[in-house]
mmCIF file of C-alpha atoms and ligand atoms in Angstrom:
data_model
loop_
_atom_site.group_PDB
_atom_site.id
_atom_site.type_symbol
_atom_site.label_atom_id
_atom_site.label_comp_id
_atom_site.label_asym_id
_atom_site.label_seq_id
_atom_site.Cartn_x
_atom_site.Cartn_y
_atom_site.Cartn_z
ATOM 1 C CA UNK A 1 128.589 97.301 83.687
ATOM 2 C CA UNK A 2 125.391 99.039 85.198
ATOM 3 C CA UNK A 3 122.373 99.014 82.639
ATOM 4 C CA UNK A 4 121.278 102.341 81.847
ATOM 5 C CA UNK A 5 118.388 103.996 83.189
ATOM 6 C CA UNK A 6 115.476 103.638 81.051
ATOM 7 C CA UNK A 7 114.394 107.083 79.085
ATOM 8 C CA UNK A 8 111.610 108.853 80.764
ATOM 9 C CA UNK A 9 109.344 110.288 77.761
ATOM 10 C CA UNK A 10 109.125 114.334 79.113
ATOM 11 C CA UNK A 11 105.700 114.757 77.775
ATOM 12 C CA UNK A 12 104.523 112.072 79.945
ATOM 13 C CA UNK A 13 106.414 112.855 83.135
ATOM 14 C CA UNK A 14 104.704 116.778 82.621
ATOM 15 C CA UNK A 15 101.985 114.651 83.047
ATOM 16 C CA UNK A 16 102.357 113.276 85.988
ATOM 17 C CA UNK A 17 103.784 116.403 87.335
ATOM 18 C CA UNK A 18 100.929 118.052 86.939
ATOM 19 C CA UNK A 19 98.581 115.395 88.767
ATOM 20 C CA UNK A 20 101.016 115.834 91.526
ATOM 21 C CA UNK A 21 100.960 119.463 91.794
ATOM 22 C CA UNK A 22 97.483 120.158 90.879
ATOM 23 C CA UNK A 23 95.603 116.729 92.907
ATOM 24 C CA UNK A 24 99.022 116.025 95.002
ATOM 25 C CA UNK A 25 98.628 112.619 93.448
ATOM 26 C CA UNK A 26 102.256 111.650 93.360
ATOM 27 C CA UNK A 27 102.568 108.532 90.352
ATOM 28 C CA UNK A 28 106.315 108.814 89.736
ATOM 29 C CA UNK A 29 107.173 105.712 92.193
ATOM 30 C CA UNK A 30 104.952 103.333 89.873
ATOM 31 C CA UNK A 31 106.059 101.520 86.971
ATOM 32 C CA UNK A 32 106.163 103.616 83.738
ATOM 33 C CA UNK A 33 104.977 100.715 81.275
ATOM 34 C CA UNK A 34 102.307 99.639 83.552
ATOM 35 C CA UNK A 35 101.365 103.462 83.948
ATOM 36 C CA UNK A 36 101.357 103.863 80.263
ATOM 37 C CA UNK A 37 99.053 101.533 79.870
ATOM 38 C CA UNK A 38 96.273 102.643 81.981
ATOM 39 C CA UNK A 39 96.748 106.172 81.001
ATOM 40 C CA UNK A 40 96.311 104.518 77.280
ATOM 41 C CA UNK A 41 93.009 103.002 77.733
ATOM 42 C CA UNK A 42 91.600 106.024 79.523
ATOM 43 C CA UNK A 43 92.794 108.260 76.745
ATOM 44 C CA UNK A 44 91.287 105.489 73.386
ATOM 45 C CA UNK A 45 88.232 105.837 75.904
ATOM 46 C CA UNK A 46 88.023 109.717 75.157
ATOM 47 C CA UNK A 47 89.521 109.595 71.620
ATOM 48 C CA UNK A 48 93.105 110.867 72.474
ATOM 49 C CA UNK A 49 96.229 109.966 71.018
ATOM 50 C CA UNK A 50 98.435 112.155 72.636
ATOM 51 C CA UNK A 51 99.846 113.451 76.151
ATOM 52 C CA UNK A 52 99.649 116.764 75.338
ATOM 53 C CA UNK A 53 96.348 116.675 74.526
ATOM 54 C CA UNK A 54 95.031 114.200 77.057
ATOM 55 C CA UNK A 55 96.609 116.963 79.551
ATOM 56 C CA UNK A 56 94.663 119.808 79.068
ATOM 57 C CA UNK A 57 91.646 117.448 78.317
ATOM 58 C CA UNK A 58 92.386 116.357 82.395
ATOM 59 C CA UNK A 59 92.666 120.097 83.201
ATOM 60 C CA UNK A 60 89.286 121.007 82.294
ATOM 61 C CA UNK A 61 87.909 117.608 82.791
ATOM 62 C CA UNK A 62 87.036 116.762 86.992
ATOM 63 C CA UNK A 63 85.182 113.553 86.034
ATOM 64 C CA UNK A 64 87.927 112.583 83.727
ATOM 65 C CA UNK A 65 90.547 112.739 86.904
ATOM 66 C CA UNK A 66 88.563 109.581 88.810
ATOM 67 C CA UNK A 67 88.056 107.742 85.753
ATOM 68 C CA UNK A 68 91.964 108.043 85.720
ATOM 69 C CA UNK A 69 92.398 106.834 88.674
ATOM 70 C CA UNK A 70 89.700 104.229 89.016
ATOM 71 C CA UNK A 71 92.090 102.734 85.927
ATOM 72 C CA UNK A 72 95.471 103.207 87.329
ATOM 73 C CA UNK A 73 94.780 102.031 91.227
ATOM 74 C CA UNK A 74 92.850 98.458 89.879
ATOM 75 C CA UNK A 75 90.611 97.596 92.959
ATOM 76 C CA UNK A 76 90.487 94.624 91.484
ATOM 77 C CA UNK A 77 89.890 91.768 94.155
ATOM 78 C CA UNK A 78 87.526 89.155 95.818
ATOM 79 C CA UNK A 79 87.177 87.328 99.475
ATOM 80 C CA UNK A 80 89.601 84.705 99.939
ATOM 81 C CA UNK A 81 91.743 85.366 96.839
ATOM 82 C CA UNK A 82 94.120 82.381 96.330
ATOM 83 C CA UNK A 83 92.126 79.778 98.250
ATOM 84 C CA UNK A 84 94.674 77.437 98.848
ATOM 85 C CA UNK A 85 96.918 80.437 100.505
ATOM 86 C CA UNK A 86 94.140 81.108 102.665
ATOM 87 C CA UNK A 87 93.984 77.842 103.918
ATOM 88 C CA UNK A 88 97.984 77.354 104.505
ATOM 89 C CA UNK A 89 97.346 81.189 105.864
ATOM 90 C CA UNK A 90 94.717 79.538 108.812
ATOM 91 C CA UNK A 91 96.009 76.073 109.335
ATOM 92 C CA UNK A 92 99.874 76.712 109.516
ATOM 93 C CA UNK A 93 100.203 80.670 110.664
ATOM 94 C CA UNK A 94 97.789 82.036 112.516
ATOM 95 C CA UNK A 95 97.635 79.115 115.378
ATOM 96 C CA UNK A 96 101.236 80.310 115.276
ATOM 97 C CA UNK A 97 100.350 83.512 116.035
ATOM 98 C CA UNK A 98 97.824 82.883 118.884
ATOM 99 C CA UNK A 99 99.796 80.687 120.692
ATOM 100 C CA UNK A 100 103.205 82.614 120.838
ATOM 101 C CA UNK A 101 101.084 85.184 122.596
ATOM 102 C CA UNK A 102 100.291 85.984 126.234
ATOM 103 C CA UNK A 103 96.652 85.963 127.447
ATOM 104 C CA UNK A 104 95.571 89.364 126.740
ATOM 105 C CA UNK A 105 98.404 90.423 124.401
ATOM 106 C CA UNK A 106 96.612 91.970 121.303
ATOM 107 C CA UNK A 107 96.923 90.919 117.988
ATOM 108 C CA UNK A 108 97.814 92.967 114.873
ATOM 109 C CA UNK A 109 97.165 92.162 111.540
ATOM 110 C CA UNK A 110 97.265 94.684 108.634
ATOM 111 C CA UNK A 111 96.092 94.610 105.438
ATOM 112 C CA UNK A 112 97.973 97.323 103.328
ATOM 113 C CA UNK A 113 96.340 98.310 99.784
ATOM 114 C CA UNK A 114 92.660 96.512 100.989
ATOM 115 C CA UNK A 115 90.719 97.721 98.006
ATOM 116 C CA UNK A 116 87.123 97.324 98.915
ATOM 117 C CA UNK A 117 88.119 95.531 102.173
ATOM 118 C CA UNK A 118 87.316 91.761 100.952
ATOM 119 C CA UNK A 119 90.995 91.025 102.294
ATOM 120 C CA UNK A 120 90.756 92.124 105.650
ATOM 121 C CA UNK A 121 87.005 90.842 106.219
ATOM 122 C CA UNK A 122 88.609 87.679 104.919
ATOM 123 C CA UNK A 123 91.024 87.339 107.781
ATOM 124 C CA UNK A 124 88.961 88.036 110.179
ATOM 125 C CA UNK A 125 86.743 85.721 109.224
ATOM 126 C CA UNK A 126 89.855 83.366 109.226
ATOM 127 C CA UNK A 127 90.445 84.326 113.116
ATOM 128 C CA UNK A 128 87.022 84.476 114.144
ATOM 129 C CA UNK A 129 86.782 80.819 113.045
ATOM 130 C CA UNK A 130 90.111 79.578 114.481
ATOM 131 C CA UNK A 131 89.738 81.545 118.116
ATOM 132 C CA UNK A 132 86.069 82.400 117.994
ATOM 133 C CA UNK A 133 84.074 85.505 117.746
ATOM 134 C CA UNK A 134 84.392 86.979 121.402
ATOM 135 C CA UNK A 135 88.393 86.637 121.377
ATOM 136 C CA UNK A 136 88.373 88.354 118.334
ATOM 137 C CA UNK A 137 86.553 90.876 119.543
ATOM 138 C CA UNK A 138 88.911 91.165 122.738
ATOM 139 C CA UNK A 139 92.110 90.732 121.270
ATOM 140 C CA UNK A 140 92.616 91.007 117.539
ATOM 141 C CA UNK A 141 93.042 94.601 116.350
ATOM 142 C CA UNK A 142 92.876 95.230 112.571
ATOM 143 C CA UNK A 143 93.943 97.716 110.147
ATOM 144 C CA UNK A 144 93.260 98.038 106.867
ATOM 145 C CA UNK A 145 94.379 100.843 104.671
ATOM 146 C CA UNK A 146 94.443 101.887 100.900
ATOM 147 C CA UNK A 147 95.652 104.863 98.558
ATOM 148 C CA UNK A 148 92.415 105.011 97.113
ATOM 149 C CA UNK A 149 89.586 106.936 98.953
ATOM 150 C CA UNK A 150 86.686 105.793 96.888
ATOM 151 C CA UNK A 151 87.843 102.165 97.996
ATOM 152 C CA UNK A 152 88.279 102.339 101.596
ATOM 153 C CA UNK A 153 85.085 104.025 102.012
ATOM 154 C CA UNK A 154 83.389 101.205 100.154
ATOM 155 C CA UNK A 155 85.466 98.620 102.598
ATOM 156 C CA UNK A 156 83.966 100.786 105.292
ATOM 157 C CA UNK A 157 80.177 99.760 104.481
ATOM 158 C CA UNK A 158 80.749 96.229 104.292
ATOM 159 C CA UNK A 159 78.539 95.914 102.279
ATOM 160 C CA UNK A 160 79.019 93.485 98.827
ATOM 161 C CA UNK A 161 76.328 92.485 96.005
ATOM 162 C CA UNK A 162 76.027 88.168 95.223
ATOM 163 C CA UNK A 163 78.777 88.671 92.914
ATOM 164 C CA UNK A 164 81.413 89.933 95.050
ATOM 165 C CA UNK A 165 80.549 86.782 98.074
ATOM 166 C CA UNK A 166 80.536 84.171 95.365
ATOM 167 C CA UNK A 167 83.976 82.973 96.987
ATOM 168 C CA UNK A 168 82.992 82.841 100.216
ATOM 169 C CA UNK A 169 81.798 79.349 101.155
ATOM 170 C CA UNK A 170 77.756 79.017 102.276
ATOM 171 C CA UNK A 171 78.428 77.961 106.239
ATOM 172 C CA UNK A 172 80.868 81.103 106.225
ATOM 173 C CA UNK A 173 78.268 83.537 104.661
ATOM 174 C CA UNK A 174 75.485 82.826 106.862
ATOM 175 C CA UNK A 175 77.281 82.953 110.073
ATOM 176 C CA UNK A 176 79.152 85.960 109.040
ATOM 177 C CA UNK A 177 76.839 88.568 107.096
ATOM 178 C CA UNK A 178 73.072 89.279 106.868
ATOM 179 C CA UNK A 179 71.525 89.927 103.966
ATOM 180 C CA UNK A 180 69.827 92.699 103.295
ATOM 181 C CA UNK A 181 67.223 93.057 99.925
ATOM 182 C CA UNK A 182 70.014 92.297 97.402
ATOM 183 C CA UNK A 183 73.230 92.610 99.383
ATOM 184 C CA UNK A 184 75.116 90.913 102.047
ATOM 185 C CA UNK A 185 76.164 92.740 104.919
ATOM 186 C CA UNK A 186 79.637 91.567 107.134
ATOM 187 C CA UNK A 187 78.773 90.856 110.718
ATOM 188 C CA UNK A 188 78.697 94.651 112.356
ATOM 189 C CA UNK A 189 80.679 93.398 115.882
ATOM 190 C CA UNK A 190 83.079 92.198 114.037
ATOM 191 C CA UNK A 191 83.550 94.870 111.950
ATOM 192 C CA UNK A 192 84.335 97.180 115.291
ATOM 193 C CA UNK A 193 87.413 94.964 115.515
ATOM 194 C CA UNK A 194 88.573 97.031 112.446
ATOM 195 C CA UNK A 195 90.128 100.605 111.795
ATOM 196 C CA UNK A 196 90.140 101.848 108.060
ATOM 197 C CA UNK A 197 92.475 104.650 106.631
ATOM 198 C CA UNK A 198 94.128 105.925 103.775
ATOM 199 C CA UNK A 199 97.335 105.085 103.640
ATOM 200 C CA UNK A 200 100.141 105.767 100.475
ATOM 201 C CA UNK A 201 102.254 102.731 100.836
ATOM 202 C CA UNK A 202 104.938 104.547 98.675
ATOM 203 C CA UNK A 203 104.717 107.829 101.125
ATOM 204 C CA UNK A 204 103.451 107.415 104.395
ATOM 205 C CA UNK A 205 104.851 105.962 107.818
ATOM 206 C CA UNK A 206 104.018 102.083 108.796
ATOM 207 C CA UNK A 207 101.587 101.031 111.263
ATOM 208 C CA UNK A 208 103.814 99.266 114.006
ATOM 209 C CA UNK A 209 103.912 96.149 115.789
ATOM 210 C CA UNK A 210 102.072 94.390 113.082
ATOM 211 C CA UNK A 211 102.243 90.640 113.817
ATOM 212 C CA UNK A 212 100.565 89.418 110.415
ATOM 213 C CA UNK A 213 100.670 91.968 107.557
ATOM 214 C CA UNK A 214 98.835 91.153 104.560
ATOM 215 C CA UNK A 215 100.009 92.861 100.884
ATOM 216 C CA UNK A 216 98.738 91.050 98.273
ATOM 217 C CA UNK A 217 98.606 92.446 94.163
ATOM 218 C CA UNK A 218 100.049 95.327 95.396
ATOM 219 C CA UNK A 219 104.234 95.829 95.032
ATOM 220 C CA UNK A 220 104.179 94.741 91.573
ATOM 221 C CA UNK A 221 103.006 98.644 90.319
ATOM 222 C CA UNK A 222 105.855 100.258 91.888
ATOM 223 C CA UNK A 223 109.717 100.680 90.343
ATOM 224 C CA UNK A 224 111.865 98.450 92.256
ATOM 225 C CA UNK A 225 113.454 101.186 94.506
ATOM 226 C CA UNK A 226 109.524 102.044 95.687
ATOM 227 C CA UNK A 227 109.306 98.046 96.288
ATOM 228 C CA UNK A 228 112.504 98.172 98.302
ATOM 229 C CA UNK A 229 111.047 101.136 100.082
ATOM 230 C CA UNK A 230 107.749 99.993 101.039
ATOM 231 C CA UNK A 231 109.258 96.437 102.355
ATOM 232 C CA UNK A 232 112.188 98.151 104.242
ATOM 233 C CA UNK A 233 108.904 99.625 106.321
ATOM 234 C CA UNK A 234 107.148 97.008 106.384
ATOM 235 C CA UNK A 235 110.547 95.412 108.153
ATOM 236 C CA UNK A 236 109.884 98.468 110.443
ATOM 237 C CA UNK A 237 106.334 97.668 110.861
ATOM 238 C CA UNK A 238 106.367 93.785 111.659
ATOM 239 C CA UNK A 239 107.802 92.410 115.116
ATOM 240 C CA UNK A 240 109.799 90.182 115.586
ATOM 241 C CA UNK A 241 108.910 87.294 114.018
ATOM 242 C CA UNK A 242 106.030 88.620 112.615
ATOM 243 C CA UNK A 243 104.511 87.202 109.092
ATOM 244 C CA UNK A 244 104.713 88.905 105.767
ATOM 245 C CA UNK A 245 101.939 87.562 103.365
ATOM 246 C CA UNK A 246 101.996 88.792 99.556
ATOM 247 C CA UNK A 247 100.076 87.644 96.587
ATOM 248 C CA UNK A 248 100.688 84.767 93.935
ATOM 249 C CA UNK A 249 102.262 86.675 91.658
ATOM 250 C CA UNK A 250 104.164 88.920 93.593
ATOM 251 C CA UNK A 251 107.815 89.021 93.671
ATOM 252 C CA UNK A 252 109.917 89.636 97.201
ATOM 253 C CA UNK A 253 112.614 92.202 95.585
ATOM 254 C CA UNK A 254 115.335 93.833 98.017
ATOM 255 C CA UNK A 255 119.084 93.953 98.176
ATOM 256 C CA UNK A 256 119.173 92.516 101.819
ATOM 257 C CA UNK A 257 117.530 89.698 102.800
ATOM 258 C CA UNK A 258 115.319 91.566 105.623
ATOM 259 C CA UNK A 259 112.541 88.699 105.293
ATOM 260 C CA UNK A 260 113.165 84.693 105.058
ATOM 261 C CA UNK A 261 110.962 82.970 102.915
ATOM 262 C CA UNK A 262 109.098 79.978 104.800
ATOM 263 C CA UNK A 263 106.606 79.005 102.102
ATOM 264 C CA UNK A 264 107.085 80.378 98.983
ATOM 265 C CA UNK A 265 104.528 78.823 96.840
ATOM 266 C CA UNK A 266 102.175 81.037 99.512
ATOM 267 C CA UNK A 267 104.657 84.148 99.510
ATOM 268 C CA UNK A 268 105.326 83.791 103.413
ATOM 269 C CA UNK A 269 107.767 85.548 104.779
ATOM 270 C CA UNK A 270 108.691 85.888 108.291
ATOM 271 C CA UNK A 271 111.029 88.792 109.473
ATOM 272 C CA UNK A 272 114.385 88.554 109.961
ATOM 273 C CA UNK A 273 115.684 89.729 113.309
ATOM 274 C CA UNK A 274 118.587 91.573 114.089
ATOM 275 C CA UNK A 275 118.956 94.100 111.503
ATOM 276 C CA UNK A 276 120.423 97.105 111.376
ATOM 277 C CA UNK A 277 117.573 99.276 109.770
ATOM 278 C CA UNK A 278 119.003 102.418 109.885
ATOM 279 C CA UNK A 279 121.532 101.209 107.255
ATOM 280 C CA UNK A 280 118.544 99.874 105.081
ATOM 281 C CA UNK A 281 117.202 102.178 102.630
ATOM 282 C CA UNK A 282 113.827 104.809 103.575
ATOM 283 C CA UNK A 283 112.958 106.940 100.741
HETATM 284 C C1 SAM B 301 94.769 94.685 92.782
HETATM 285 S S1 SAM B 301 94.253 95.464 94.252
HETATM 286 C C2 SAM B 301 94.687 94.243 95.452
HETATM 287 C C3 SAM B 301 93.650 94.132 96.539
HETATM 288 C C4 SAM B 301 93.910 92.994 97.547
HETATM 289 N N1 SAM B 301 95.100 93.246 98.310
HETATM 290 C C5 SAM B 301 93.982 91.667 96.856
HETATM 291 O O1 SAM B 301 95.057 91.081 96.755
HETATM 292 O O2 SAM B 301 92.949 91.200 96.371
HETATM 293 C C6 SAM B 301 95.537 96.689 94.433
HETATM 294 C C7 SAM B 301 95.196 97.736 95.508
HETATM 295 O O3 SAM B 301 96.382 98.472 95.786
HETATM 296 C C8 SAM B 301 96.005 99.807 96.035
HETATM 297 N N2 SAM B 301 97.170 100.691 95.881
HETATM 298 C C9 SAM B 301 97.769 101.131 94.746
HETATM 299 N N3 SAM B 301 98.757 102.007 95.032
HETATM 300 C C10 SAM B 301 98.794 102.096 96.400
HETATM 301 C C11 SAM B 301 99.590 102.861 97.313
HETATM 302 N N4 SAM B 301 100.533 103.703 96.873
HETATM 303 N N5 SAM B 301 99.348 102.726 98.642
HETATM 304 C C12 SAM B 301 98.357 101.904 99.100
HETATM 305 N N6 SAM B 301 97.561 101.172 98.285
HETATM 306 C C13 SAM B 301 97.779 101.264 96.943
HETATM 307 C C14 SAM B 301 94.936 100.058 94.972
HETATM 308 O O4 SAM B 301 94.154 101.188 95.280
HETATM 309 C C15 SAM B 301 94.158 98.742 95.027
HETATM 310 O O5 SAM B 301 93.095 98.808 95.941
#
């Protein structure tokens, strides 16, 4: 027998319903505990204990709406997150990449949900190192794209305090950003290799022929039918043979096995050919 459906609590989805309408920021594909949650702390933050009143609190409230979301879309990352990925990522994939190619054939690489673009600057600092600087700058074309406005226009100055490098080792950081006064700056050719957007994973069409897409800490906030959604177009979005790299702690969930794993301590998945998408499910 099927489980049932979990309950949805009506004064909470009139919530959401109302962010949608009112901001057209659609939440009903993410998790409801996870949602809960966040919507919790922002509401012990301004002493409110119910939806109801945490509603018309947001209706009357502008600054309240980005603290909200600041909460619910955590931006929460640093450069080369999961070293050890990173360095399977550079000494067993991208070679791959590069040499499967002709001379001159571009490469794509995609970072969906970027935050404030550590990820992507990451990679390229990955290629830059592997091919060199002016290949990059010939032939690697990168896109990097989040929900979150505030974030991608962060990503877009490049620009990160001596907190946010601490990961970044010292022979990396001096050949790849200046700094300036208190900040670090990422190298501004290289940055012309990149194109930023905002992008609703759970919404909006797939950037195509995508050879390397990167989404990491991402697919875990979504209900599994949103998961199955978003890979099913990232299926669409890879070509053949192209690499699928997710996050530690994120989970591969979909009916069909559209992606084979071929290192799953370092969530690498390549795509599986010869598929019949149109029978695959596109919300
Ligand atoms: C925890 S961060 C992960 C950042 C980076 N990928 C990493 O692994 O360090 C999650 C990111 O996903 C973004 N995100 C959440 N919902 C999204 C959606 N529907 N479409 C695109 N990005 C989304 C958030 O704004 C946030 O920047």
């Amino acid at each position: 027998m099927q489980p049932s459906p979990p309950q949805l609590d009506p004064e909470f989805e009139a919530l959401l319903e109302f962010l949608k309408s009112s901001r057209g920021c659609d939440l009903t594909n993410y998790k409801r505990s996870t949602l809960k949650r966040r919507f919790r702390v922002r509401m012990e933050a301004v002493n409110i204990n119910n939806y109801q009143s945490y509603f018309k609190y947001l209706e009357s409230n502008a600054q309240e709406y980005i603290a909200l979301l600041n909460e619910i879309f955590v931006n929460f990352t640093y450069f080369f997150r999961d070293k050890e990925a990173w360095d399977y990522l550079a000494q067993n994939i991208i070679p791959q990449i590069v040499s499967n190619k002709q001379a001159d054939e571009p490469i794509r690489i995609w970072s969906a949900g970027c935050a404030a673009g550590q990820e992507i600057y990451s990679l390229l600092i990955l290629f830059a190192e592997i091919v060199g600087i002016e290949f990059c700058l010939k032939r690697v074309k990168a896109f990097a794209t989040d929900v979150d406005e505030a974030a991608i226009s962060q990503a877009r100055q490049r620009t990160y305090s001596k907190k946010e490098i601490a990961g970044i080792p010292p022979n990396l950081l001096k050949k790849y950003f200046t700094k300036i006064e208190k900040n670090y700056i990422f190298e501004r050719k290289l940055r012309q290799s990149i194109i930023f957007g905002c992008h609703d994973l759970a919404k909006d069409a797939p950037i195509s022929k995508i050879d390397l897409l990167l989404c990491r800490n991402v697919l875990m906030y979504f209900e599994k039918q949103t998961q199955e959604a978003i890979l099913t177009r990232f299926h669409f979005a890879l070509k053949n043979t192209g690499f699928l790299f997710l996050g530690n702690i994120d989970l591969l969930i979909h009916e069909r096995q559209i992606f084979t794993p071929i290192n799953l301590k370092h969530r690498m998945y390549v795509k599986e050919e010869n598929l019949e998408i149109e029978n695959l499910l596109i919300l």
